[in-house]
PDB file of C-alpha atoms in Angstrom:
ATOM      1  CA  MET A 179       0.000   0.000   0.000  1.00 64.00           C
ATOM      2  CA  ALA A 180       1.376   3.412  -1.001  1.00 82.00           C
ATOM      3  CA  SER A 181       1.824   6.246   1.447  1.00 95.00           C
ATOM      4  CA  ILE A 182      -0.848   8.892   1.827  1.00 98.00           C
ATOM      5  CA  LEU A 183       0.148  12.250   0.393  1.00 98.00           C
ATOM      6  CA  PRO A 184       1.104  14.508   3.317  1.00 98.00           C
ATOM      7  CA  ARG A 185      -0.568  17.842   3.982  1.00 98.00           C
ATOM      8  CA  ARG A 186       2.494  19.732   2.714  1.00 98.00           C
ATOM      9  CA  PHE A 187       1.956  18.211  -0.775  1.00 98.00           C
ATOM     10  CA  TYR A 188      -0.975  20.623  -1.224  1.00 98.00           C
ATOM     11  CA  ARG A 189       0.947  23.811  -0.347  1.00 98.00           C
ATOM     12  CA  GLY A 190       1.678  25.845  -3.448  1.00 97.00           C
ATOM     13  CA  ASP A 191       0.150  27.179  -6.620  1.00 97.00           C
ATOM     14  CA  PRO A 192      -3.093  25.300  -7.408  1.00 97.00           C
ATOM     15  CA  ALA A 193      -2.013  24.788 -11.046  1.00 96.00           C
ATOM     16  CA  LEU A 194       1.195  23.097  -9.905  1.00 98.00           C
ATOM     17  CA  ILE A 195      -0.699  20.900  -7.436  1.00 98.00           C
ATOM     18  CA  ALA A 196      -3.265  20.022 -10.140  1.00 99.00           C
ATOM     19  CA  ARG A 197      -0.432  18.761 -12.383  1.00 98.00           C
ATOM     20  CA  ARG A 198       1.245  16.878  -9.537  1.00 98.00           C
ATOM     21  CA  LEU A 199      -2.013  15.101  -8.604  1.00 99.00           C
ATOM     22  CA  LEU A 200      -2.103  13.353 -11.984  1.00 99.00           C
ATOM     23  CA  GLY A 201      -1.112   9.717 -11.457  1.00 99.00           C
ATOM     24  CA  LYS A 202      -1.880   9.797  -7.738  1.00 99.00           C
ATOM     25  CA  VAL A 203      -4.502   7.419  -6.338  1.00 99.00           C
ATOM     26  CA  LEU A 204      -7.833   8.479  -4.839  1.00 99.00           C
ATOM     27  CA  VAL A 205      -8.931   5.855  -2.300  1.00 99.00           C
ATOM     28  CA  ARG A 206     -12.325   5.341  -0.669  1.00 98.00           C
ATOM     29  CA  VAL A 207     -13.172   2.606   1.813  1.00 98.00           C
ATOM     30  CA  LEU A 208     -16.844   1.725   1.443  1.00 96.00           C
ATOM     31  CA  GLU A 209     -18.648  -1.229   3.010  1.00 90.00           C
ATOM     32  CA  GLY A 210     -15.256  -2.593   4.053  1.00 94.00           C
ATOM     33  CA  ARG A 211     -14.025  -2.534   0.446  1.00 96.00           C
ATOM     34  CA  ARG A 212     -11.207  -0.479  -0.986  1.00 98.00           C
ATOM     35  CA  LEU A 213     -12.186   1.522  -4.067  1.00 98.00           C
ATOM     36  CA  ALA A 214      -9.319   3.190  -5.916  1.00 98.00           C
ATOM     37  CA  CYS A 215      -8.850   5.351  -9.003  1.00 98.00           C
ATOM     38  CA  MET A 216      -5.717   6.824 -10.497  1.00 99.00           C
ATOM     39  CA  ILE A 217      -6.332  10.549 -10.972  1.00 99.00           C
ATOM     40  CA  THR A 218      -6.214  11.307 -14.710  1.00 99.00           C
ATOM     41  CA  GLU A 219      -7.733  14.794 -14.984  1.00 99.00           C
ATOM     42  CA  THR A 220      -7.803  17.868 -12.727  1.00 99.00           C
ATOM     43  CA  GLU A 221      -8.624  21.572 -12.813  1.00 96.00           C
ATOM     44  CA  ALA A 222      -7.062  24.367 -10.749  1.00 95.00           C
ATOM     45  CA  TYR A 223      -9.157  27.130  -9.162  1.00 90.00           C
ATOM     46  CA  TYR A 224      -8.054  30.353  -7.487  1.00 90.00           C
ATOM     47  CA  GLY A 225      -9.695  33.143  -5.486  1.00 81.00           C
ATOM     48  CA  GLU A 226     -11.788  36.217  -6.173  1.00 78.00           C
ATOM     49  CA  ASP A 227      -9.941  37.088  -9.404  1.00 85.00           C
ATOM     50  CA  ASP A 228     -10.857  33.717 -10.923  1.00 78.00           C
ATOM     51  CA  PRO A 229     -14.269  34.106 -12.599  1.00 66.00           C
ATOM     52  CA  ALA A 230     -14.991  30.358 -12.341  1.00 70.00           C
ATOM     53  CA  SER A 231     -13.972  29.978  -8.688  1.00 77.00           C
ATOM     54  CA  ARG A 232     -16.400  29.098  -5.916  1.00 73.00           C
ATOM     55  CA  ALA A 233     -14.345  31.424  -3.676  1.00 67.00           C
ATOM     56  CA  ARG A 234     -15.898  34.408  -5.477  1.00 68.00           C
ATOM     57  CA  ARG A 235     -19.232  33.629  -3.855  1.00 72.00           C
ATOM     58  CA  GLY A 236     -17.874  33.970  -0.332  1.00 68.00           C
ATOM     59  CA  GLY A 237     -19.325  31.941   2.517  1.00 76.00           C
ATOM     60  CA  ASP A 238     -18.290  28.416   3.468  1.00 79.00           C
ATOM     61  CA  LEU A 239     -16.617  27.539   0.158  1.00 81.00           C
ATOM     62  CA  ARG A 240     -14.360  30.604   0.251  1.00 80.00           C
ATOM     63  CA  ARG A 241     -13.558  30.012   3.918  1.00 82.00           C
ATOM     64  CA  ILE A 242     -12.531  26.406   3.224  1.00 87.00           C
ATOM     65  CA  MET A 243     -10.542  27.404   0.116  1.00 87.00           C
ATOM     66  CA  LEU A 244      -8.574  29.827   2.316  1.00 84.00           C
ATOM     67  CA  GLY A 245      -8.150  27.337   5.149  1.00 91.00           C
ATOM     68  CA  ASP A 246      -5.903  24.349   5.721  1.00 95.00           C
ATOM     69  CA  VAL A 247      -4.588  22.615   2.625  1.00 97.00           C
ATOM     70  CA  GLY A 248      -5.369  18.964   1.946  1.00 98.00           C
ATOM     71  CA  ILE A 249      -9.022  19.354   2.989  1.00 98.00           C
ATOM     72  CA  ALA A 250     -11.915  17.980   0.926  1.00 98.00           C
ATOM     73  CA  LEU A 251     -14.157  20.625  -0.587  1.00 96.00           C
ATOM     74  CA  VAL A 252     -17.367  18.920  -1.731  1.00 96.00           C
ATOM     75  CA  TYR A 253     -20.270  20.787  -3.262  1.00 92.00           C
ATOM     76  CA  GLY A 254     -23.263  19.907  -5.387  1.00 90.00           C
ATOM     77  CA  ILE A 255     -23.990  20.994  -8.932  1.00 87.00           C
ATOM     78  CA  HIS A 256     -26.560  19.554 -11.361  1.00 84.00           C
ATOM     79  CA  ARG A 257     -27.596  16.990  -8.708  1.00 89.00           C
ATOM     80  CA  GLN A 258     -24.034  15.642  -8.502  1.00 94.00           C
ATOM     81  CA  TRP A 259     -21.281  15.972  -5.911  1.00 97.00           C
ATOM     82  CA  LEU A 260     -17.912  17.355  -6.995  1.00 96.00           C
ATOM     83  CA  LEU A 261     -14.719  16.616  -5.067  1.00 98.00           C
ATOM     84  CA  ASN A 262     -12.007  19.234  -4.749  1.00 96.00           C
ATOM     85  CA  VAL A 263      -8.956  19.310  -2.529  1.00 98.00           C
ATOM     86  CA  VAL A 264      -7.858  22.614  -0.991  1.00 97.00           C
ATOM     87  CA  ALA A 265      -4.457  23.596  -2.390  1.00 97.00           C
ATOM     88  CA  HIS A 266      -2.931  27.062  -2.238  1.00 96.00           C
ATOM     89  CA  ARG A 267      -0.178  29.402  -1.199  1.00 94.00           C
ATOM     90  CA  ALA A 268      -0.531  30.932   2.259  1.00 91.00           C
ATOM     91  CA  GLY A 269      -3.216  33.602   2.387  1.00 88.00           C
ATOM     92  CA  GLU A 270      -4.594  32.923  -1.107  1.00 90.00           C
ATOM     93  CA  PRO A 271      -7.679  30.757  -1.727  1.00 91.00           C
ATOM     94  CA  GLY A 272      -7.306  27.784  -4.029  1.00 95.00           C
ATOM     95  CA  ALA A 273      -8.456  24.261  -4.762  1.00 95.00           C
ATOM     96  CA  VAL A 274      -8.114  21.482  -7.310  1.00 98.00           C
ATOM     97  CA  LEU A 275     -11.140  19.725  -8.800  1.00 97.00           C
ATOM     98  CA  ILE A 276     -10.665  15.987  -9.316  1.00 99.00           C
ATOM     99  CA  ARG A 277     -12.359  15.615 -12.731  1.00 98.00           C
ATOM    100  CA  SER A 278     -11.690  11.990 -13.714  1.00 98.00           C
ATOM    101  CA  GLY A 279      -9.912   8.819 -12.731  1.00 98.00           C
ATOM    102  CA  GLU A 280      -8.928   5.414 -14.038  1.00 98.00           C
ATOM    103  CA  PRO A 281     -10.641   2.698 -11.961  1.00 98.00           C
ATOM    104  CA  LEU A 282      -8.114   0.388 -10.294  1.00 98.00           C
ATOM    105  CA  GLU A 283      -9.814  -1.436  -7.400  1.00 98.00           C
ATOM    106  CA  GLY A 284     -13.371  -2.187  -6.334  1.00 97.00           C
ATOM    107  CA  LEU A 285     -14.796  -2.078  -9.844  1.00 97.00           C
ATOM    108  CA  ASP A 286     -17.764  -4.289  -8.938  1.00 96.00           C
ATOM    109  CA  VAL A 287     -18.836  -1.814  -6.236  1.00 97.00           C
ATOM    110  CA  MET A 288     -18.306   1.141  -8.584  1.00 97.00           C
ATOM    111  CA  ARG A 289     -20.429  -0.521 -11.275  1.00 97.00           C
ATOM    112  CA  ARG A 290     -23.201  -1.120  -8.756  1.00 96.00           C
ATOM    113  CA  LEU A 291     -23.127   2.476  -7.511  1.00 97.00           C
ATOM    114  CA  ARG A 292     -23.083   3.933 -11.034  1.00 95.00           C
ATOM    115  CA  GLU A 293     -25.415   1.288 -12.513  1.00 95.00           C
ATOM    116  CA  VAL A 294     -23.248   0.965 -15.646  1.00 94.00           C
ATOM    117  CA  ASP A 295     -20.900  -1.703 -16.979  1.00 90.00           C
ATOM    118  CA  ASP A 296     -18.755   0.398 -19.332  1.00 91.00           C
ATOM    119  CA  LEU A 297     -15.490   1.017 -17.454  1.00 90.00           C
ATOM    120  CA  ARG A 298     -14.923   4.401 -19.064  1.00 86.00           C
ATOM    121  CA  LEU A 299     -18.348   5.638 -18.003  1.00 92.00           C
ATOM    122  CA  LEU A 300     -17.671   4.748 -14.364  1.00 95.00           C
ATOM    123  CA  THR A 301     -15.281   7.521 -13.422  1.00 97.00           C
ATOM    124  CA  VAL A 302     -14.869   9.952 -16.336  1.00 97.00           C
ATOM    125  CA  GLY A 303     -16.315  13.281 -15.247  1.00 96.00           C
ATOM    126  CA  PRO A 304     -16.412  14.715 -11.726  1.00 97.00           C
ATOM    127  CA  GLY A 305     -19.992  13.677 -10.907  1.00 97.00           C
ATOM    128  CA  ARG A 306     -19.516  10.147 -12.232  1.00 97.00           C
ATOM    129  CA  LEU A 307     -16.303   9.783 -10.242  1.00 98.00           C
ATOM    130  CA  THR A 308     -17.905  10.771  -6.941  1.00 98.00           C
ATOM    131  CA  ARG A 309     -20.954   8.592  -7.525  1.00 98.00           C
ATOM    132  CA  ALA A 310     -18.839   5.551  -8.445  1.00 97.00           C
ATOM    133  CA  MET A 311     -16.780   5.994  -5.288  1.00 98.00           C
ATOM    134  CA  GLY A 312     -19.632   6.850  -2.927  1.00 98.00           C
ATOM    135  CA  ILE A 313     -18.316  10.353  -2.225  1.00 98.00           C
ATOM    136  CA  ASP A 314     -20.872  12.861  -0.981  1.00 98.00           C
ATOM    137  CA  LYS A 315     -21.250  16.028   1.116  1.00 97.00           C
ATOM    138  CA  GLY A 316     -20.370  14.039   4.255  1.00 97.00           C
ATOM    139  CA  PHE A 317     -16.687  14.369   3.279  1.00 98.00           C
ATOM    140  CA  HIS A 318     -16.825  18.164   3.011  1.00 96.00           C
ATOM    141  CA  GLY A 319     -14.214  19.715   5.300  1.00 96.00           C
ATOM    142  CA  LYS A 320     -12.473  16.400   6.068  1.00 98.00           C
ATOM    143  CA  PRO A 321      -8.700  15.995   5.639  1.00 98.00           C
ATOM    144  CA  LEU A 322      -7.573  13.834   2.720  1.00 98.00           C
ATOM    145  CA  TYR A 323      -4.130  13.205   4.245  1.00 98.00           C
ATOM    146  CA  VAL A 324      -5.342  10.727   6.908  1.00 97.00           C
ATOM    147  CA  ARG A 325      -7.276   7.440   6.681  1.00 96.00           C
ATOM    148  CA  ASP A 326      -9.648   8.373   9.522  1.00 95.00           C
ATOM    149  CA  TYR A 327     -12.640   9.305   7.336  1.00 97.00           C
ATOM    150  CA  GLY A 328     -12.420   6.593   4.667  1.00 98.00           C
ATOM    151  CA  LEU A 329     -11.242   8.904   1.867  1.00 99.00           C
ATOM    152  CA  TRP A 330      -7.658   9.870   1.069  1.00 99.00           C
ATOM    153  CA  ILE A 331      -5.114  10.340  -1.726  1.00 99.00           C
ATOM    154  CA  GLU A 332      -2.049   8.119  -2.008  1.00 98.00           C
ATOM    155  CA  GLY A 333       1.165   8.542  -3.912  1.00 97.00           C
ATOM    156  CA  GLY A 334       1.104   6.750  -7.235  1.00 94.00           C
ATOM    157  CA  GLU A 335       2.871   7.507 -10.469  1.00 93.00           C
ATOM    158  CA  SER A 336       4.752  10.707 -11.154  1.00 95.00           C
ATOM    159  CA  ILE A 337       3.596  11.614 -14.640  1.00 98.00           C
ATOM    160  CA  PRO A 338       6.362  13.178 -16.783  1.00 97.00           C
ATOM    161  CA  SER A 339       5.526  16.606 -18.209  1.00 96.00           C
ATOM    162  CA  GLY A 340       5.649  15.203 -21.759  1.00 97.00           C
ATOM    163  CA  ARG A 341       2.604  13.041 -20.949  1.00 98.00           C
ATOM    164  CA  ILE A 342       0.569  15.925 -19.487  1.00 98.00           C
ATOM    165  CA  ALA A 343      -1.732  18.072 -21.617  1.00 98.00           C
ATOM    166  CA  ARG A 344      -3.549  21.210 -20.583  1.00 96.00           C
ATOM    167  CA  SER A 345      -6.581  23.096 -21.806  1.00 94.00           C
ATOM    168  CA  HIS A 346      -9.152  25.546 -20.574  1.00 93.00           C
ATOM    169  CA  ARG A 347     -11.493  24.304 -17.870  1.00 90.00           C
ATOM    170  CA  ILE A 348     -14.633  22.470 -18.935  1.00 91.00           C
ATOM    171  CA  GLY A 349     -18.123  23.858 -18.416  1.00 85.00           C
ATOM    172  CA  VAL A 350     -17.201  27.347 -17.251  1.00 84.00           C
ATOM    173  CA  SER A 351     -18.802  30.330 -18.970  1.00 79.00           C
ATOM    174  CA  GLU A 352     -15.928  32.691 -18.155  1.00 81.00           C
ATOM    175  CA  ASP A 353     -12.358  31.499 -17.693  1.00 77.00           C
ATOM    176  CA  LEU A 354      -8.923  32.896 -16.966  1.00 81.00           C
ATOM    177  CA  PRO A 355      -6.658  33.354 -20.008  1.00 83.00           C
ATOM    178  CA  ILE A 356      -4.296  30.547 -18.957  1.00 90.00           C
ATOM    179  CA  PRO A 357      -5.360  26.897 -19.355  1.00 94.00           C
ATOM    180  CA  LEU A 358      -5.988  25.371 -15.913  1.00 94.00           C
ATOM    181  CA  ARG A 359      -7.241  21.887 -16.843  1.00 97.00           C
ATOM    182  CA  PHE A 360      -4.615  19.137 -16.789  1.00 98.00           C
ATOM    183  CA  TYR A 361      -4.893  15.547 -17.996  1.00 98.00           C
ATOM    184  CA  ILE A 362      -2.788  12.533 -18.889  1.00 98.00           C
ATOM    185  CA  LYS A 363      -2.489  12.585 -22.697  1.00 97.00           C
ATOM    186  CA  ASP A 364      -2.354   8.864 -23.335  1.00 93.00           C
ATOM    187  CA  ASN A 365      -5.037   7.842 -20.842  1.00 97.00           C
ATOM    188  CA  ARG A 366      -8.541   7.033 -22.099  1.00 96.00           C
ATOM    189  CA  TYR A 367     -10.129   7.982 -18.760  1.00 97.00           C
ATOM    190  CA  VAL A 368     -10.416  11.730 -19.428  1.00 97.00           C
ATOM    191  CA  SER A 369     -13.449  13.873 -20.270  1.00 92.00           C
ATOM    192  CA  ARG A 370     -12.119  15.195 -23.562  1.00 83.00           C
ATOM    193  CA  ARG A 371      -8.831  15.830 -25.294  1.00 76.00           C
TER     194      ARG A 371
END
């Protein structure tokens, strides 16, 4: 079993952390079973100057995005839960959305939760990923650098920069000029190329 990523892993520019999360393993223990996905696609989000950021709205999401790094930020959109991990430089809000993953362990449970057989449809897209892994609002505000809550991120592969592509974020009406979506080029478990 790989080591859990320490809290310090998430300190830094959200775009850098989003790139570094590619190849790492998201783990959920559900019904005594280990479910695991290699992270294949992420998006970085910043603070008030980022038109697509939840931090612009203030309230709980902004407070968590400014708080301790390595914390799960879970919110609902279009009747789906989205999982982010707080990642930022000191004093600046930031988070990384986990968009997609490659299923590694617990595929039978994931198929049951998603009610689909097609492997690619299990965990490609942020709402599909959380549903397949049984991730909901109950994880909001919980640390992802300990096993205590049944959800964490482990070290996995370090993806070389030549295998990483970037683009603008998906589904945002207004975006920053720099591309903040990162994905593994040669992996089929990504939303789009």
